[in-house]
CSV table of C-alpha atoms and ligand atoms in Angstrom, one decimal:
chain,number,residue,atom,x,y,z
A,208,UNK,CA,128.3,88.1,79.9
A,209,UNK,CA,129.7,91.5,80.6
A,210,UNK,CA,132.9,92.5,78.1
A,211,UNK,CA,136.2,92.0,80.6
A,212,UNK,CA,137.4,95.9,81.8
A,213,UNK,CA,140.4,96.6,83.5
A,214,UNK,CA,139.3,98.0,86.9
A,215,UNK,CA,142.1,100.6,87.4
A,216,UNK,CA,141.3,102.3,83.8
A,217,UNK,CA,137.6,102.2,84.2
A,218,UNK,CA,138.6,104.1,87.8
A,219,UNK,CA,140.1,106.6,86.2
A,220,UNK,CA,137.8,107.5,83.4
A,221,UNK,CA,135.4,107.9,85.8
A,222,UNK,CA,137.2,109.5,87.9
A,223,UNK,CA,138.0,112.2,85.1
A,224,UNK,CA,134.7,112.3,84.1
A,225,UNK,CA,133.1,112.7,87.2
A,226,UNK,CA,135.4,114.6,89.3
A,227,UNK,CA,133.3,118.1,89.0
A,228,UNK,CA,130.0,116.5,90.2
A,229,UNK,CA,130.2,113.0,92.0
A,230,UNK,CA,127.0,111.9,92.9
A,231,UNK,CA,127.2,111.6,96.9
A,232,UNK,CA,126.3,108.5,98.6
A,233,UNK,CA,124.5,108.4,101.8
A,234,UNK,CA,123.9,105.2,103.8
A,235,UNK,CA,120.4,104.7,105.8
A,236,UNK,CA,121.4,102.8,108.4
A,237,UNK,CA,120.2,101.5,112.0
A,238,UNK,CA,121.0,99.1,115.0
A,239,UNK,CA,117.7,98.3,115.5
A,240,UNK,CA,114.9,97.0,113.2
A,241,UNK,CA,112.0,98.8,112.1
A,242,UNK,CA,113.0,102.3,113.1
A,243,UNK,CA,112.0,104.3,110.2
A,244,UNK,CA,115.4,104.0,107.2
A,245,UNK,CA,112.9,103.0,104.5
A,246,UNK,CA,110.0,105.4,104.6
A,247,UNK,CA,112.7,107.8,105.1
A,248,UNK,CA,115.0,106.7,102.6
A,249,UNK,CA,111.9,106.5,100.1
A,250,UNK,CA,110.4,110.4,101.2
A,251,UNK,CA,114.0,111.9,101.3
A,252,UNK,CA,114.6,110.8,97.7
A,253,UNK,CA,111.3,112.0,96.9
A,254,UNK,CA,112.1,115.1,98.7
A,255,UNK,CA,115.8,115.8,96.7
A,256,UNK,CA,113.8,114.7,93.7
A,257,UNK,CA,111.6,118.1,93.8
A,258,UNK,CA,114.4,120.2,94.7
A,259,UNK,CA,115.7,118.9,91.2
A,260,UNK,CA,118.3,116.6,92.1
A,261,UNK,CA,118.9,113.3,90.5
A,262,UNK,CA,118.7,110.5,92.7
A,263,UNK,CA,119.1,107.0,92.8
A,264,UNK,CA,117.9,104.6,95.9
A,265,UNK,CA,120.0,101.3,96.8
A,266,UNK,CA,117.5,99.0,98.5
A,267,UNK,CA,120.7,97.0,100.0
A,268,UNK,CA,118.0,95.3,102.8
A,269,UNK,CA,116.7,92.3,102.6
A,270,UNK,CA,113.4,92.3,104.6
A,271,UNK,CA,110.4,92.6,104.2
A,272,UNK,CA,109.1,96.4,104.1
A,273,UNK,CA,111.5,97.5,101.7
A,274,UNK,CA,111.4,100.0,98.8
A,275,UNK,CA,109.7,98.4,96.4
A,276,UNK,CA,106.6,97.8,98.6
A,277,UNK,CA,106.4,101.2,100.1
A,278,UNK,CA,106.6,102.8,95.9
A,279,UNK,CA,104.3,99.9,95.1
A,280,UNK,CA,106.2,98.2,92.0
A,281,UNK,CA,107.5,94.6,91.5
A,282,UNK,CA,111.1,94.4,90.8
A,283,UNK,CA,111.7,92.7,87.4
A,284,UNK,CA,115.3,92.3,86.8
A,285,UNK,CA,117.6,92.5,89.9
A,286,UNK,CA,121.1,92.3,90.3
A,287,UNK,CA,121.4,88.5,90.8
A,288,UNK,CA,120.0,89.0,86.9
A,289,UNK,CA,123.3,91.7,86.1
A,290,UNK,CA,125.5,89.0,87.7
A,291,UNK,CA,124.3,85.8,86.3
A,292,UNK,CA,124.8,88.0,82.4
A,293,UNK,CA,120.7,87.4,81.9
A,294,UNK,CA,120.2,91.4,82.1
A,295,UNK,CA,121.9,94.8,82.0
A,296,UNK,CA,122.0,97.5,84.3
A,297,UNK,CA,119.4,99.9,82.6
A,298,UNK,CA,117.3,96.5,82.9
A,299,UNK,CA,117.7,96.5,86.5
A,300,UNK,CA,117.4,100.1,87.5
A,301,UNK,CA,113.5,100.9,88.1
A,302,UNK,CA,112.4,104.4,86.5
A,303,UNK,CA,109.5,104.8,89.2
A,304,UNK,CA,106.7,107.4,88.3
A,305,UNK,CA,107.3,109.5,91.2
A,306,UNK,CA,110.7,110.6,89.4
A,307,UNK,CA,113.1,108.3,91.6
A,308,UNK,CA,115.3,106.1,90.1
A,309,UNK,CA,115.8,102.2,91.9
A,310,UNK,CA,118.4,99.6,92.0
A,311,UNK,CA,116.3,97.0,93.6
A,312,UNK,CA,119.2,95.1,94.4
A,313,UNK,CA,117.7,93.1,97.8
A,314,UNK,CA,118.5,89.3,96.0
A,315,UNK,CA,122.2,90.3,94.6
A,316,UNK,CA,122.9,92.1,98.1
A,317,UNK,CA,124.7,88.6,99.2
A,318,UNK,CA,126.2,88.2,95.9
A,319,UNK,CA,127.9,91.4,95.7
A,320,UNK,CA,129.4,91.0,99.0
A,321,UNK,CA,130.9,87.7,97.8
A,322,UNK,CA,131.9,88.4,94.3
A,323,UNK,CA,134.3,86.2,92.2
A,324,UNK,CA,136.6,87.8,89.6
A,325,UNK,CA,134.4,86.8,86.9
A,326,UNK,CA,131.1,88.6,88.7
A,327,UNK,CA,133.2,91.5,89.4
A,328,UNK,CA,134.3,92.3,85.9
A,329,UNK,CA,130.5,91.9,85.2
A,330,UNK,CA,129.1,94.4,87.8
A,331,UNK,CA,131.9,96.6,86.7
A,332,UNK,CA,130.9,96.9,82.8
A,333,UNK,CA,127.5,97.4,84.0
A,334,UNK,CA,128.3,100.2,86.6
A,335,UNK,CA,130.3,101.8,83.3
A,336,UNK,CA,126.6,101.4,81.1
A,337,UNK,CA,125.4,103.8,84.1
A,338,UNK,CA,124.9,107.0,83.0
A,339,UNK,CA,126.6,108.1,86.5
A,340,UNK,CA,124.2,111.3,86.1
A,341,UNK,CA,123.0,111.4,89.8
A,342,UNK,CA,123.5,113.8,92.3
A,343,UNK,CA,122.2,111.4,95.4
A,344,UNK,CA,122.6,107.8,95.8
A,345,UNK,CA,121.0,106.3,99.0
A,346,UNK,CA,121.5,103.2,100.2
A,347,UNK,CA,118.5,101.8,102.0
A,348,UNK,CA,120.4,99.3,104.6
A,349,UNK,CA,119.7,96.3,107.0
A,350,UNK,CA,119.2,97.0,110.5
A,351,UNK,CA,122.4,95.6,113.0
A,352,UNK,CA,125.9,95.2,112.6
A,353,UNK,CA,125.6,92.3,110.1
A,354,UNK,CA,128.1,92.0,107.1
A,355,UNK,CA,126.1,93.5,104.6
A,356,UNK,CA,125.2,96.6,106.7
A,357,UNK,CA,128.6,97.7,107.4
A,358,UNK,CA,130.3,96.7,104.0
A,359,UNK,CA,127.5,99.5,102.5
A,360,UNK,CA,128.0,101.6,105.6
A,361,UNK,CA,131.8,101.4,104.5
A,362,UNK,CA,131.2,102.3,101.3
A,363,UNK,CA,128.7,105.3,101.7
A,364,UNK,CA,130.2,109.3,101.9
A,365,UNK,CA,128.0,109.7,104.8
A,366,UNK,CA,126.4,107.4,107.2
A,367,UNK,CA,123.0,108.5,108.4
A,368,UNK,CA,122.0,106.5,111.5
A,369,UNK,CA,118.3,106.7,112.2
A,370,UNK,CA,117.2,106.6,115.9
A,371,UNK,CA,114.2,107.2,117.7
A,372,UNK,CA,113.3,107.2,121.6
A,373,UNK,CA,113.4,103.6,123.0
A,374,UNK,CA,116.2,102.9,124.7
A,375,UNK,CA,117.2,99.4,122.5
A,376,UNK,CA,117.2,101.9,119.5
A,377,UNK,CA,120.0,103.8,121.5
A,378,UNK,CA,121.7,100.4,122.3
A,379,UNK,CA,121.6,99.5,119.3
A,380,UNK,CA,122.8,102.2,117.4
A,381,UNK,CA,125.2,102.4,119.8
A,382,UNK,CA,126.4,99.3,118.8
A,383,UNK,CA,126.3,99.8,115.5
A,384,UNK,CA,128.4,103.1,115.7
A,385,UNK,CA,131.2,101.1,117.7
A,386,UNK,CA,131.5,98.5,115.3
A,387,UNK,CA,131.9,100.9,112.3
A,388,UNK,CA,134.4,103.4,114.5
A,389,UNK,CA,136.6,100.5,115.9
A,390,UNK,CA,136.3,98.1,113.6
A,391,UNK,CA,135.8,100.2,110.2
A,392,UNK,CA,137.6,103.3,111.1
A,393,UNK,CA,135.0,105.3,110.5
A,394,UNK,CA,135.5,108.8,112.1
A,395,UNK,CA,132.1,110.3,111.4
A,396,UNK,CA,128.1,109.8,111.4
A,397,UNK,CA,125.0,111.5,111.2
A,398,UNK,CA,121.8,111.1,113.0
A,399,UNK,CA,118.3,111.6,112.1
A,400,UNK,CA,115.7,111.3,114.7
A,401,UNK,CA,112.5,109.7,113.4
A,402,UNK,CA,108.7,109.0,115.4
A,403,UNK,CA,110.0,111.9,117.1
A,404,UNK,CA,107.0,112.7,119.6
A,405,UNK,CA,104.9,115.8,118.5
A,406,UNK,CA,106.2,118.7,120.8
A,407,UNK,CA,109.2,116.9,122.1
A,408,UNK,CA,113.0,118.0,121.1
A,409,UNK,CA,115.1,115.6,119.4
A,410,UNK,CA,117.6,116.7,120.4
A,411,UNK,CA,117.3,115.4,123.8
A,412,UNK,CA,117.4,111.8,122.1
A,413,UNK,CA,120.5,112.8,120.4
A,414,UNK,CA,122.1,114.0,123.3
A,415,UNK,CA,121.4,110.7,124.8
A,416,UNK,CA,123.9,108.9,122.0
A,417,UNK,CA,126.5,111.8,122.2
A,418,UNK,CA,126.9,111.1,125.7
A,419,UNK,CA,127.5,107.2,125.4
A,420,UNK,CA,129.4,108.0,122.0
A,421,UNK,CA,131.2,110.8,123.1
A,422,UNK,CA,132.7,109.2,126.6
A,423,UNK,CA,133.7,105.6,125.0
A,424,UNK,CA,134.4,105.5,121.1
A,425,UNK,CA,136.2,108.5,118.9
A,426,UNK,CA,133.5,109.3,116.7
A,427,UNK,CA,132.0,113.0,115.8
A,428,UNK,CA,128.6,112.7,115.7
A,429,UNK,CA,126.0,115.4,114.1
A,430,UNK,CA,122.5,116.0,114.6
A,431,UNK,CA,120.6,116.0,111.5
A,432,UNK,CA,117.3,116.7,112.3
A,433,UNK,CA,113.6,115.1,113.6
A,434,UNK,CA,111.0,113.4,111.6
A,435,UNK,CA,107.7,113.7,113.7
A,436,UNK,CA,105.2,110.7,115.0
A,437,UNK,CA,102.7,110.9,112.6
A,438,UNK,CA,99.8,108.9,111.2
A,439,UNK,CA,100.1,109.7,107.8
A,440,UNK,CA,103.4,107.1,107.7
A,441,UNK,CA,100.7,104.0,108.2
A,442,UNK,CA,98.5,105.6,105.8
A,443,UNK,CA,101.4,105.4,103.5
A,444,UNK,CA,102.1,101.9,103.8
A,445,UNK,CA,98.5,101.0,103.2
A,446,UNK,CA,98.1,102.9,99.5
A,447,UNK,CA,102.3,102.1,99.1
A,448,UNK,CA,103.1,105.8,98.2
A,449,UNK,CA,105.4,108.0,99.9
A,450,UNK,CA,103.3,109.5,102.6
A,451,UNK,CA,105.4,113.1,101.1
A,452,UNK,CA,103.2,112.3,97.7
A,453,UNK,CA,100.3,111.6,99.6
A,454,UNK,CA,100.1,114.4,102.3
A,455,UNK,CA,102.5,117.3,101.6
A,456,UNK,CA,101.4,118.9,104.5
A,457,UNK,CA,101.7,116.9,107.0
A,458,UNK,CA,104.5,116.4,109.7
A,459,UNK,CA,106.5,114.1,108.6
A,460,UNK,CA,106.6,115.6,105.2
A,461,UNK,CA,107.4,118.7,106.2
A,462,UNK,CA,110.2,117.5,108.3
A,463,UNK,CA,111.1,115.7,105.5
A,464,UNK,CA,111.4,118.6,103.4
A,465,UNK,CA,113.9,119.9,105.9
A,466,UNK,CA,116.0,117.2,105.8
A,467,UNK,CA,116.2,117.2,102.4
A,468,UNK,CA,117.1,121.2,102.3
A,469,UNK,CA,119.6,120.4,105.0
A,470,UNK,CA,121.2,117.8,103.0
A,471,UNK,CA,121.4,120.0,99.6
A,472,UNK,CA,122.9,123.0,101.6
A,473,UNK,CA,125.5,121.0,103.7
A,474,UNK,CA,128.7,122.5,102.0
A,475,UNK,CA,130.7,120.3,104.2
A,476,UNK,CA,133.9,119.3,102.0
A,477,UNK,CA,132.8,116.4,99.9
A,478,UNK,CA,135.3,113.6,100.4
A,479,UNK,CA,137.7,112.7,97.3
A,480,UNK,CA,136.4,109.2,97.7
A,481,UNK,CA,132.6,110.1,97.2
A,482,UNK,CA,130.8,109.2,94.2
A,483,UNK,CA,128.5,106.7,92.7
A,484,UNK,CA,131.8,105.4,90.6
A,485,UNK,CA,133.6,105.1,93.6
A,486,UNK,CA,130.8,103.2,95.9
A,487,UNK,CA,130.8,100.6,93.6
A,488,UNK,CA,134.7,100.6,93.7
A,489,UNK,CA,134.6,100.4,97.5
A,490,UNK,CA,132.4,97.7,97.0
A,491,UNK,CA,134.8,95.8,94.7
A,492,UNK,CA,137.6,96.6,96.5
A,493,UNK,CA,136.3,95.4,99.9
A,494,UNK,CA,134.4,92.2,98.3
B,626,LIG,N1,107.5,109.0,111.3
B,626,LIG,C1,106.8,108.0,111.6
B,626,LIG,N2,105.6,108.1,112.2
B,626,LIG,C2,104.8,107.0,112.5
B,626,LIG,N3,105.1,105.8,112.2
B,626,LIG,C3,106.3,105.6,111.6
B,626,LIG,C4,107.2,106.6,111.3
B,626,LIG,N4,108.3,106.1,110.6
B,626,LIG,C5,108.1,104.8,110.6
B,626,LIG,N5,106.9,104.5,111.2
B,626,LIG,C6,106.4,103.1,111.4
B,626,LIG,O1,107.5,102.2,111.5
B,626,LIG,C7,107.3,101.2,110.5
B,626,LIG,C8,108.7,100.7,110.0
B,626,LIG,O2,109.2,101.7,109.2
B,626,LIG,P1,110.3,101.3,108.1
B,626,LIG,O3,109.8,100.1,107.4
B,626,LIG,O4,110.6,102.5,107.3
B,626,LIG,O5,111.5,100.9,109.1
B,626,LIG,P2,112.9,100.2,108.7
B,626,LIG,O6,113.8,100.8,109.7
B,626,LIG,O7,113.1,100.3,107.3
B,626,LIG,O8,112.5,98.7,109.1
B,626,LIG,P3,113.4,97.4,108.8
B,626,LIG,O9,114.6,97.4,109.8
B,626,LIG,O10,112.5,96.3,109.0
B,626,LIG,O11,113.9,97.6,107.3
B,626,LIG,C9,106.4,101.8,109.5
B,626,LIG,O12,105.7,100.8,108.8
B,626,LIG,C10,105.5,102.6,110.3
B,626,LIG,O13,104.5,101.8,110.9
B,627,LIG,MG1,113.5,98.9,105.8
């Protein structure tokens, strides 16, 4: 059983101690299943991990191809674990050989949505054990506009919505995007274009989504980039490694790559809210 904190102390010591260099959280998010978030959750970390950042990766999705299976480990500990008092958080957090650091959280995900007050005093002595020494937290979600998706969407500093170039994935995202700006008041998202066809321009799949995004809901949206089609991605679910470990050179890592530089040199103002310390509080606050 976690040691009772008081939440607006503990929000401030972080807050003092953290202030300089908050990790930033991104959400990986999508309306439709099966578009991509995890392989590029997984390579991007990889990615900011060999440009020497610090990162951390949320698996907040519970089906089936999640982190764990594309890095190849079996969670032990999970956050059910944290939240029942049977383990800490350096028990739950997965130091994974390629240099990544995971919280494989996928069977607490329901729990920390519906925290008591005992729980949350829990999760909060354990977020304080953290050593809060990340610069990237990325928070592998669901697909669809379900409660878990947009409570981590909610929480994240930016919201990365992954597309590619069927039309439900469009819909979908659409969807998603109008739930999150009317509902959530979110004013802001980014989107990644992933299978993108070799040769074709993503941005003519983006400007598909501004258009429908642009004449019905308030949101700015902004184009992050293309991950190619590519061959190596199966390859990389077969021998669960990050198809960047596996084949450097290929498309998709190389796009990957870019993403990852694009990310690391957006000097965009960071939002007073970001930070690993303060995810978790949104997540407290909301629950
Ligand atoms: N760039 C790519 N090139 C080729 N195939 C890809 C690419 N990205 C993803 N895929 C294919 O799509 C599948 C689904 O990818 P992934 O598991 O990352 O999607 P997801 O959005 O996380 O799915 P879910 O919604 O089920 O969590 C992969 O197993 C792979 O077959
Ligand atoms: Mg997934």
């Amino acid at each position: 059983m976690g040691e009772i904190v008081d939440f607006q102390i503990l929000k401030e010591k972080y807050h003092k101690k953290y202030m300089t260099t908050p990790a930033k959280v991104i959400s990986i998010t999508s309306g439709k299943g099966g578009v991509g978030k995890t392989h590029t959750t997984v390579n991007l970390g990889l990615a900011l991990t060999k440009m020497g950042k610090k990162v951390l990766i949320l698996d907040a999705d519970l089906g089936l191809a999640n982190v764990n299976i594309l890095l190849g480990f079996k969670p032990g500990a999970t956050i059910a674990d944290l939240l029942s008092g049977e383990a800490s958080m350096k028990d739950v957090i997965v130091k994974h050989s390629s240099g990544l650091d995971i919280l494989p959280a996928a069977s607490g995900i329901t729990q920390i949505i519906n925290l008591g007050d005992e729980q949350r005093q829990i999760l909060l002595s354990a977020v304080g054990e953290l050593g809060f020494d990340y610069d990237y937290l990325l928070v592998d979600t669901a697909a669809g506009i379900g409660d878990s998706v947009i409570y981590f969407n909610q929480a994240a500093e930016e919201i990365i919505v992954v597309i590619n170039s069927e039309p439900t994935s469009l819909t979908d995202a659409y969807a998603l995007i109008k739930v999150l700006a009317t509902q959530h008041g979110i004013t802001s998202v980014s989107v990644l274009i992933n299978r993108n066809p070799v040769g074709a321009d993503g941005r003519s799949t983006y400007a598909k989504l501004v258009a429908a995004t642009e004449k019905f809901l308030s949101v700015r949206l902004k184009y992050l980039g293309a991950i190619s089609e590519d061959e190596v991605v199966a390859e990389a679910v077969r021998s669960q490694q990050p198809y960047l470990s596996l084949y450097p050179s290929a498309r998709a890592s190389i796009d990957i790559n870019k993403l990852a530089k694009k990310i690391v040199e957006d000097n965009s103002p960071r939002q007073s809210q970001g930070g690993l310390q303060f995810f978790f509080s949104a997540l407290l606050e909301n629950a």
